[in-house]
CSV table of C-alpha atoms in Angstrom, one decimal:
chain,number,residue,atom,x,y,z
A,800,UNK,CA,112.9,150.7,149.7
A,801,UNK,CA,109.4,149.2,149.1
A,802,UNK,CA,107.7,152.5,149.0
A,803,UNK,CA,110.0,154.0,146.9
A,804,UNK,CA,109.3,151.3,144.2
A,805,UNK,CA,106.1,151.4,144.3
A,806,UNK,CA,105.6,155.5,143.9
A,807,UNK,CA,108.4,154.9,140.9
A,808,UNK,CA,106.1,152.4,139.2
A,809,UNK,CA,102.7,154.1,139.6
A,810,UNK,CA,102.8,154.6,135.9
A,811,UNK,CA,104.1,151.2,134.8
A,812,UNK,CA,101.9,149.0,133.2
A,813,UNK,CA,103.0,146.1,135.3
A,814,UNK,CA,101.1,144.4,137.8
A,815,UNK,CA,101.1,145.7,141.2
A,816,UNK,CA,99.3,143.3,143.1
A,817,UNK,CA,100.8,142.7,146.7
A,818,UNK,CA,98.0,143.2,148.0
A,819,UNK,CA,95.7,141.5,146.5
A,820,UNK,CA,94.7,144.3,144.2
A,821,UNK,CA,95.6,145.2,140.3
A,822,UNK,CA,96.9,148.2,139.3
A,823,UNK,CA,98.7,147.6,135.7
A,824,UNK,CA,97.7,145.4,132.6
A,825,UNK,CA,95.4,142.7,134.0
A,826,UNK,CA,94.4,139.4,131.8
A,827,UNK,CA,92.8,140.0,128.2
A,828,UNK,CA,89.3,140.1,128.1
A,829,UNK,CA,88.0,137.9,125.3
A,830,UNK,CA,84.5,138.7,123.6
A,831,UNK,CA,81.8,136.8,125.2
A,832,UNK,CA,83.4,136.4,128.4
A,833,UNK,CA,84.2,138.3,131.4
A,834,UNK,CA,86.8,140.2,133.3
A,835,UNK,CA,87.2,140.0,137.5
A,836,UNK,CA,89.5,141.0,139.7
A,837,UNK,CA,89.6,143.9,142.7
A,838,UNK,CA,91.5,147.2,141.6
A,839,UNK,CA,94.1,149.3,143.8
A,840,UNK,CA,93.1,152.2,145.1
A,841,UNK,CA,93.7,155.0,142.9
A,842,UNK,CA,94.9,152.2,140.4
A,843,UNK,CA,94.0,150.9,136.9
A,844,UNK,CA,93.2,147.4,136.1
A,845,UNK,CA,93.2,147.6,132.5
A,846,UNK,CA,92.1,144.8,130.4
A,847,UNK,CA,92.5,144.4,126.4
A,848,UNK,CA,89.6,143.3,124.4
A,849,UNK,CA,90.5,140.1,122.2
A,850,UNK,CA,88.1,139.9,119.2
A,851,UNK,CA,87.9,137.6,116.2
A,852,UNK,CA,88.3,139.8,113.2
A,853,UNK,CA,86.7,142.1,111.1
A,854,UNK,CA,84.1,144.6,112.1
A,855,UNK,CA,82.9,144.1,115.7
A,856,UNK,CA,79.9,146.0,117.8
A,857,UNK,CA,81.3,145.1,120.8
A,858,UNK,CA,79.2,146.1,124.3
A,859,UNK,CA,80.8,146.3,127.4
A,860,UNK,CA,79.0,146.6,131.0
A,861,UNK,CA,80.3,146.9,134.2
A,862,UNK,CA,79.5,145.8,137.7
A,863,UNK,CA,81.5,147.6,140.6
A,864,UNK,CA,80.2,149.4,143.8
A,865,UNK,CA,83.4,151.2,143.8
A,866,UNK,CA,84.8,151.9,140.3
A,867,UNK,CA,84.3,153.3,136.7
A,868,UNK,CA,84.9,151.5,133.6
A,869,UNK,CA,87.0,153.9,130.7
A,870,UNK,CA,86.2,152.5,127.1
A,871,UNK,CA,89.6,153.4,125.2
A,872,UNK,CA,89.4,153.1,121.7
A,873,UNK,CA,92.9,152.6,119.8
A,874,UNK,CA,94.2,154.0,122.7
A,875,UNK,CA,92.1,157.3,123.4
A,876,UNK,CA,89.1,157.4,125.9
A,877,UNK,CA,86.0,156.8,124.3
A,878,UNK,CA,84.0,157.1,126.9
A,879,UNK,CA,83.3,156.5,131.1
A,880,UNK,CA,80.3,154.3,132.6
A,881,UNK,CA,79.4,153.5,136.4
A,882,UNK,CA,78.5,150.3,138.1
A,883,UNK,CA,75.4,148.9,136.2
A,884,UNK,CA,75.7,150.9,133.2
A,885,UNK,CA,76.6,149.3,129.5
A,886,UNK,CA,78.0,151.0,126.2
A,887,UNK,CA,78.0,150.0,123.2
A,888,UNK,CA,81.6,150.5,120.7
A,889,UNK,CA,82.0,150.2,117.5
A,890,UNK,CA,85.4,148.4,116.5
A,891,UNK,CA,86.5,148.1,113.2
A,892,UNK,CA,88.9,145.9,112.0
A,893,UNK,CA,92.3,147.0,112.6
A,894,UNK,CA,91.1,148.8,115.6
A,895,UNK,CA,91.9,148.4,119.3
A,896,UNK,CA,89.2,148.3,122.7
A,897,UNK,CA,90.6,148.1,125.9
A,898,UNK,CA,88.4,148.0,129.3
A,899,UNK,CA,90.2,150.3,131.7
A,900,UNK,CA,88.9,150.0,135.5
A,901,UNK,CA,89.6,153.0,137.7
A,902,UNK,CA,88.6,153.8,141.3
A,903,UNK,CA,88.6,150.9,143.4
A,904,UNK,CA,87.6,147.4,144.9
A,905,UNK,CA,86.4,144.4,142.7
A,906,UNK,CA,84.3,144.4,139.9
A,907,UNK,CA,83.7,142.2,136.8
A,908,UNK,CA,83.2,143.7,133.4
A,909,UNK,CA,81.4,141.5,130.9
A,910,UNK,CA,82.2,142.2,127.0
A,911,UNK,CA,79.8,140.9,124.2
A,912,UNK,CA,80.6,141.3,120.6
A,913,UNK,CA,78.7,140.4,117.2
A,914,UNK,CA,81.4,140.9,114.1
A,915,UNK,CA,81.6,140.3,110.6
A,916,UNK,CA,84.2,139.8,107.9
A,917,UNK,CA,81.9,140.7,105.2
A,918,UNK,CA,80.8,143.9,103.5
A,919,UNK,CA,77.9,144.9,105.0
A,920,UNK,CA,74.3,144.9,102.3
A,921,UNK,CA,70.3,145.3,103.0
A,922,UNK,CA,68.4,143.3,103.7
A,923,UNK,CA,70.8,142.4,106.8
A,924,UNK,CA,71.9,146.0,107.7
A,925,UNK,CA,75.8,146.2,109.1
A,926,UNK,CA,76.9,145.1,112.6
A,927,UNK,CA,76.6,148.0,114.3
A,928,UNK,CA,72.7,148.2,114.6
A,929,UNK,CA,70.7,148.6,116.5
A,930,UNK,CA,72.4,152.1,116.4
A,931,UNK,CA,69.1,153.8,115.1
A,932,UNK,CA,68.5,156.7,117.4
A,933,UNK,CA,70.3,159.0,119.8
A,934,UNK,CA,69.4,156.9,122.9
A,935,UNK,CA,71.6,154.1,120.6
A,936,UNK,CA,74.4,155.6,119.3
A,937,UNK,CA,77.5,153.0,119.5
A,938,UNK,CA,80.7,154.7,120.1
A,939,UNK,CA,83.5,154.8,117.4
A,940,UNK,CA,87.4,155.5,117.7
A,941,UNK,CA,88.7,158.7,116.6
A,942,UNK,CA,90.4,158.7,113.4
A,943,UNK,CA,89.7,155.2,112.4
A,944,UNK,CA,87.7,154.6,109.0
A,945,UNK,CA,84.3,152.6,109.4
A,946,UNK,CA,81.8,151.3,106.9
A,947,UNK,CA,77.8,151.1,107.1
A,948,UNK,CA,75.0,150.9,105.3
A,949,UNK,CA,71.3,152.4,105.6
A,950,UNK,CA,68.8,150.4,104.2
A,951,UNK,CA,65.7,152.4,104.2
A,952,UNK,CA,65.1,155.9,103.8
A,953,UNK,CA,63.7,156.3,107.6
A,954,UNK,CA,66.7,154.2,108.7
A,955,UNK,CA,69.2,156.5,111.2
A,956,UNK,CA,72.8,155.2,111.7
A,957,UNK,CA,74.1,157.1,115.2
A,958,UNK,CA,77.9,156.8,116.3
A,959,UNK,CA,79.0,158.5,119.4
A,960,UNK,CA,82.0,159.9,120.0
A,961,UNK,CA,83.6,162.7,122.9
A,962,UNK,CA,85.8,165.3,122.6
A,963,UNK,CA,87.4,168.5,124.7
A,964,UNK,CA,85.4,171.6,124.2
A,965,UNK,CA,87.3,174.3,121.9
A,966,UNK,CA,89.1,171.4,119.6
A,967,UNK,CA,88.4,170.7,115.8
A,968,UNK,CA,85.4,168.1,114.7
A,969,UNK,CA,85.6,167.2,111.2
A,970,UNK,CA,83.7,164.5,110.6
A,971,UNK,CA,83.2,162.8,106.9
A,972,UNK,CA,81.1,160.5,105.1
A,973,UNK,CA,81.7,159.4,102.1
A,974,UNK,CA,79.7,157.3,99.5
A,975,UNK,CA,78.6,157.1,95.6
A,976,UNK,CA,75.6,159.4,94.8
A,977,UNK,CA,72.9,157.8,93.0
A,978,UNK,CA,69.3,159.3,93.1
A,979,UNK,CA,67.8,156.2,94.9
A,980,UNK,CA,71.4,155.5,97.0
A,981,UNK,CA,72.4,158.7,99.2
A,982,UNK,CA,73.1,159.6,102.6
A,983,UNK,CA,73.1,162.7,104.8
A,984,UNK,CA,75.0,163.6,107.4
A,985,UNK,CA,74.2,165.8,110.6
A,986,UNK,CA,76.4,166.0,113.7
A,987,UNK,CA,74.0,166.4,116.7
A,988,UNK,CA,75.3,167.8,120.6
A,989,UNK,CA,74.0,167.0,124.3
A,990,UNK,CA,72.3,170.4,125.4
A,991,UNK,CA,72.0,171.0,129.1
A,992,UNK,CA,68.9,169.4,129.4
A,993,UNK,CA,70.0,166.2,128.8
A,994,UNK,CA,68.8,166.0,125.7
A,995,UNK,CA,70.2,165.8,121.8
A,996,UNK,CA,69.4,168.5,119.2
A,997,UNK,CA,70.8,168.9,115.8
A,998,UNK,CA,73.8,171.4,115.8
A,999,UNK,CA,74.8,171.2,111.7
A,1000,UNK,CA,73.4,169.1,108.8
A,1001,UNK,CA,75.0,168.6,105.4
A,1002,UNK,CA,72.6,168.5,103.0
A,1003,UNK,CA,74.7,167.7,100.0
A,1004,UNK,CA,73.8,165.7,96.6
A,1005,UNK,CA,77.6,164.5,95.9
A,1006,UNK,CA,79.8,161.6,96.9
A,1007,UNK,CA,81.6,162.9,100.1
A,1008,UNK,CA,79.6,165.0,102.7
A,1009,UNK,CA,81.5,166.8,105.4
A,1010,UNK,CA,80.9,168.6,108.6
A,1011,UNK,CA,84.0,170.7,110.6
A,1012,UNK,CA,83.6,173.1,113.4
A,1013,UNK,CA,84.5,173.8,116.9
A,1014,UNK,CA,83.3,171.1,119.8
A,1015,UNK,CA,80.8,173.7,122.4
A,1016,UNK,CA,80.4,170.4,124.8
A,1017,UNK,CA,82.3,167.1,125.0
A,1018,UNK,CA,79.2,164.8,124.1
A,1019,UNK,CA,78.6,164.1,120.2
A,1020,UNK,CA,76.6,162.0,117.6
A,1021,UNK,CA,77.5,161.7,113.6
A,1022,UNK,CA,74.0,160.8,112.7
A,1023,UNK,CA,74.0,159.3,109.0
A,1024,UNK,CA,70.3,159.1,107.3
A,1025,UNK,CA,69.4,157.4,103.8
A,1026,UNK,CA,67.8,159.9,101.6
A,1027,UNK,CA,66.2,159.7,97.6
A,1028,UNK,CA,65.2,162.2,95.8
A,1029,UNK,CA,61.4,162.7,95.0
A,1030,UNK,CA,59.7,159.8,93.3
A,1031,UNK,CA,62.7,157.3,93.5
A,1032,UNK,CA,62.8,154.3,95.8
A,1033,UNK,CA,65.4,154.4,98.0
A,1034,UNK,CA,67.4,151.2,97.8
A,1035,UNK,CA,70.3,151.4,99.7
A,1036,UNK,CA,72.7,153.6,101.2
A,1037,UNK,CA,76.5,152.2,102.0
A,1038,UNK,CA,78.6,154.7,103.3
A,1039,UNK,CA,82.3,155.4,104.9
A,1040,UNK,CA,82.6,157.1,108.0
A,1041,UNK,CA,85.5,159.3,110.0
A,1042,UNK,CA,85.9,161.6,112.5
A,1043,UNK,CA,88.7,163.3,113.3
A,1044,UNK,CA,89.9,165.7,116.1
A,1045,UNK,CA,92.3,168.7,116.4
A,1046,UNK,CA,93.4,170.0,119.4
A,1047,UNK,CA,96.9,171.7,118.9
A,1048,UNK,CA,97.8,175.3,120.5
A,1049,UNK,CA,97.7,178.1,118.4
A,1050,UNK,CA,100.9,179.5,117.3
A,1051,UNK,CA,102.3,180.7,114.0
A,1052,UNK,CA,102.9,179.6,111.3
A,1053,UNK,CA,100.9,176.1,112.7
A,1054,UNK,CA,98.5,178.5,113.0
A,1055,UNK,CA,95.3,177.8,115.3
A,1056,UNK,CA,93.2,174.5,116.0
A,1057,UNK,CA,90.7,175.9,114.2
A,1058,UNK,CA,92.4,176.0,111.2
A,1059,UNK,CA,94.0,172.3,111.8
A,1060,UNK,CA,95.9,171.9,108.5
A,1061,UNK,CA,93.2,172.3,106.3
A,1062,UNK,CA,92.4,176.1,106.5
A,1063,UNK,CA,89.4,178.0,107.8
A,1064,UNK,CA,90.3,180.6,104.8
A,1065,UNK,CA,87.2,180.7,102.7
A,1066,UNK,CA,83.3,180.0,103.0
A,1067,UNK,CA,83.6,176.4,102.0
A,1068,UNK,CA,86.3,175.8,105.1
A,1069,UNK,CA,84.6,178.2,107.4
A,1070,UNK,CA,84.3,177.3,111.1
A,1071,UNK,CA,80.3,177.8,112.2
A,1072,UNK,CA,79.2,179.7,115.8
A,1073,UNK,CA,76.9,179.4,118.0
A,1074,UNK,CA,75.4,182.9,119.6
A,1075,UNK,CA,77.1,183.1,122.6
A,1076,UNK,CA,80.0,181.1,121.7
A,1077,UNK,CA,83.9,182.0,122.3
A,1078,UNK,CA,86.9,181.6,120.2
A,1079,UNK,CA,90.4,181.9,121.0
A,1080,UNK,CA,92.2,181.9,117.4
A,1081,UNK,CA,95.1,183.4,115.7
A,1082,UNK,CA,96.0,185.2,112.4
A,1083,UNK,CA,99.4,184.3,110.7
A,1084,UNK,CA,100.9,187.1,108.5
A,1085,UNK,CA,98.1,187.3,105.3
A,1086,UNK,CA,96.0,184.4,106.9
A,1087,UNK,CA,92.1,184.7,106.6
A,1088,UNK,CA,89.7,183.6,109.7
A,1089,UNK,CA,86.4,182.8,108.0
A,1090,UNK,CA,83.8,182.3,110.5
A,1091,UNK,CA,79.5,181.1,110.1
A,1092,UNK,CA,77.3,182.1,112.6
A,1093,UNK,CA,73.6,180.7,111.7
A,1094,UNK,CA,71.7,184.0,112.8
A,1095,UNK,CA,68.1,182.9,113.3
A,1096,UNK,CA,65.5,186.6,113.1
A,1097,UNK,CA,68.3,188.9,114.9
A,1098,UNK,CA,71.3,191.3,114.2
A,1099,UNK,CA,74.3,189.3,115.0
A,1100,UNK,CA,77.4,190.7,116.2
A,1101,UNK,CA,81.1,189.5,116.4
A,1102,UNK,CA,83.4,191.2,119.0
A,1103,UNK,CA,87.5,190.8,118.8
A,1104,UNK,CA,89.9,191.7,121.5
A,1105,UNK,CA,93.4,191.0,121.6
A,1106,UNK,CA,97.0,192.9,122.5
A,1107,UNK,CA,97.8,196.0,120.4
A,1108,UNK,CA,101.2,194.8,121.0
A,1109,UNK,CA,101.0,192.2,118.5
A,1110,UNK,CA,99.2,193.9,115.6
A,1111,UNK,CA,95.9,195.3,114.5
A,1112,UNK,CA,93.0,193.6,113.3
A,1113,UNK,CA,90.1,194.3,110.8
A,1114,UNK,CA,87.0,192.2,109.7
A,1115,UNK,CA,84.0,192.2,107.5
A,1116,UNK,CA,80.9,190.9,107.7
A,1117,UNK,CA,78.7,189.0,104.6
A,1118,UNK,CA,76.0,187.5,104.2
A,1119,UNK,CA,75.4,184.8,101.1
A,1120,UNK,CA,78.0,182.1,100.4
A,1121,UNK,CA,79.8,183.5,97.4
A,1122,UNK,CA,83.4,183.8,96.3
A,1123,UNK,CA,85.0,186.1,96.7
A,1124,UNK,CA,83.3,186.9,100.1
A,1125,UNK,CA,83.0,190.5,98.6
A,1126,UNK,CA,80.7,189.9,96.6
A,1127,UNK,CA,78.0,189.9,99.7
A,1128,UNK,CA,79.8,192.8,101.5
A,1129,UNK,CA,77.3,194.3,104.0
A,1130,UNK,CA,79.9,195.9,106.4
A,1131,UNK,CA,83.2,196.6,106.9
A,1132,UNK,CA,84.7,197.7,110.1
A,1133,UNK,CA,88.0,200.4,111.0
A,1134,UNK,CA,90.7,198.6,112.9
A,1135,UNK,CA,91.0,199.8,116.2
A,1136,UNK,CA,93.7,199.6,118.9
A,1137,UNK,CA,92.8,196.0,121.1
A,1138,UNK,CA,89.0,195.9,120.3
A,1139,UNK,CA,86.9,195.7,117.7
A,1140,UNK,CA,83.0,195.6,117.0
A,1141,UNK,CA,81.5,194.8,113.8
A,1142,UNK,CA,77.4,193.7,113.3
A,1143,UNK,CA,74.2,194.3,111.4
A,1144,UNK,CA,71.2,196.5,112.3
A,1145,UNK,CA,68.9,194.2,110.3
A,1146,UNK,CA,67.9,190.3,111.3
A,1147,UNK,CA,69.2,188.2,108.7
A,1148,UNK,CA,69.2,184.5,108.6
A,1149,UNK,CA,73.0,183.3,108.5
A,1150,UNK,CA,76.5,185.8,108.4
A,1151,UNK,CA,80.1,185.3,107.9
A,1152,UNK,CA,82.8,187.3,109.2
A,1153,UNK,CA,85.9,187.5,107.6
A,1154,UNK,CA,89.3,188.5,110.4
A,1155,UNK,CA,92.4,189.3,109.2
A,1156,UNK,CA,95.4,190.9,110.1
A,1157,UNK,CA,95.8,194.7,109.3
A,1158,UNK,CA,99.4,194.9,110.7
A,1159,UNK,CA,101.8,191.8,112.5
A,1160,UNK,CA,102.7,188.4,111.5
A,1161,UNK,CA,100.9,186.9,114.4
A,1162,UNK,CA,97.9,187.8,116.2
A,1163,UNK,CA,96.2,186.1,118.8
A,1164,UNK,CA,92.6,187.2,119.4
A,1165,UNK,CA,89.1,186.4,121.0
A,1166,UNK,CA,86.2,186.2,119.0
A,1167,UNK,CA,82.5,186.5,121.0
A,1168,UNK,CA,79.5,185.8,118.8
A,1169,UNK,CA,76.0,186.9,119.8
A,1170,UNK,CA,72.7,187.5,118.4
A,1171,UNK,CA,70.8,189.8,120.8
């Protein structure tokens, strides 16, 4: 049964082109050259990206009337462009690119690279420039461990990267401190206008820098600046860069995405909000929720609501960063039975609210943040 094959081998990686049309792996597409062919309806013509070695800035464009080209990046989507758009990837060596085609009809994706096997240094800058603003970040893979350098202290280095709203971003940069050598690292978002703002900066004078908190949109930049301090010359700025992503269901004793392995116990592993924002979390037996929201001139608030059934729930609000959190009590709420209200009357510049469990081993509850 011809039909029957073909619905059984949708998913197969094969080619299925009996018509004419590709829906499976299709040749490899080698840098500096191109890749053709017509794709099957509701098909896939996916195309690996041979490279020479090393580090590569590799940029892929597309021409199709009827199809979309997915950027997968050892082996998770990076990104989507339409006919007559371009991106730009980064690919360090050891990584994997493949040019996936969906949709359907012909099309020819063209892939230029510029690599290097060598340790990147000023004056020559490293291979993924020009990557200097937010109209040029070059996308990286998740999880995968890239090195640049800044070379001036105006110089920007921007990496894109996409995620699914609610998981974990941690993203990490380390280097070797030196007055006339650092680097700073913000994380900026796509706001509905269309355009970038910063979301979190970490201002930090040490050898590892490190931002984690909750994705709001799917759309991201790890923006990575050279900085000196006042009077020295910046010389240069070589840095290593990583973001990861954590996207795992909350349950105990896993515990919640927000958490991810690494805790969101204390102030230094604390999650920041947004006003407005929603999180859907969980406390496991004697685990803490520790949770920033940047107030900016208002009385922030923090609303929980979750199932009686399971437990009750109290929280505190602080403001300052010390440890314990107690130190900087400012208000302490009652538990009640499914809902719970906690906030300031005064307008203070940044809060953090501490959840725990008052009774259960596992509660599940909704956090609302807002800053009226």
């Amino acid at each position: 049964d011809a039909d029957a094959d073909s619905d059984t081998d949708a998913d197969s990686d094969a080619d299925t082109d009996t018509a004419g049309c590709l829906d499976g792996d299709g040749a490899a597409l080698v840098a500096d050259g191109h890749a053709t062919g017509t794709v099957c309806a509701g098909g896939e013509a996916r195309h690996a990206v041979t490279l020479p070695g090393g580090d590569c800035r590799v940029t892929l464009d597309l021409a199709a009337a009827t199809a979309d080209l997915r950027v997968e990046l050892d082996g998770a989507p990076a990104t989507t462009v339409a006919d007559g758009e371009g991106v730009a990837v980064a690919v360090p060596a050891g990584s994997s690119l493949r040019a996936v085609v969906a949709g359907a009809g012909a099309y020819d994706v063209t892939a230029a690279a510029s690599c290097s096997t060598t340790a990147a240094s000023c004056p020559g800058e490293d291979v993924w420039e020009q990557n200097d603003d937010d109209d040029e970040g070059v996308f990286l893979p998740i999880g995968a461990d890239l090195d640049g350098v800044v070379c001036a202290s105006t110089d920007w280095d921007v990496f894109a990267f996409e995620t699914q709203p609610g998981c974990i971003v941690d993203v990490s940069v380390q280097t070797t401190y030196a007055p006339d050598r650092n680097v700073d690292l913000y994380l900026d978002v796509l706001n509905d206008y269309g355009t970038w703002d910063t979301w979190i900066n970490a201002l930090t004078e040490d050898d590892d820098e490190r931002i984690t908190t909750v994705a709001r949109r799917s759309s991201y930049h790890a923006r990575v600046l050279g900085t000196a301090g006042a009077g020295t010359p910046f010389v240069q700025g070589s840095y290593g860069l990583r973001v990861d992503l954590d996207c795992h269901a909350w349950t105990c004793p896993a515990d919640d995405p927000y958490d991810g392995g690494r805790g969101n116990d204390t102030v230094s592993q604390s999650i920041t909000f947004a006003t407005g924002e929603v999180a859907d979390a969980i406390v496991c037996g004697s685990d803490h929720d520790v949770w920033y929201l940047p107030a900016n001139a208002c009385a922030p608030t923090v609303t929980l609501t979750w199932d009686p059934a399971d437990g009750e729930l109290g929280a505190d609000l602080f403001v300052g960063a010390s440890n314990p959190l107690s130190n900087d009590l400012i208000a302490s709420s009652s538990p009640s039975p499914g809902t719970l209200v906690i906030g300031s009357n005064t307008n203070l510049l940044g809060l953090y609210f501490d959840v725990r469990a008052v009774s259960g081993s596992a509660v599940p509850y909704q956090a609302t943040f807002s800053c009226p």
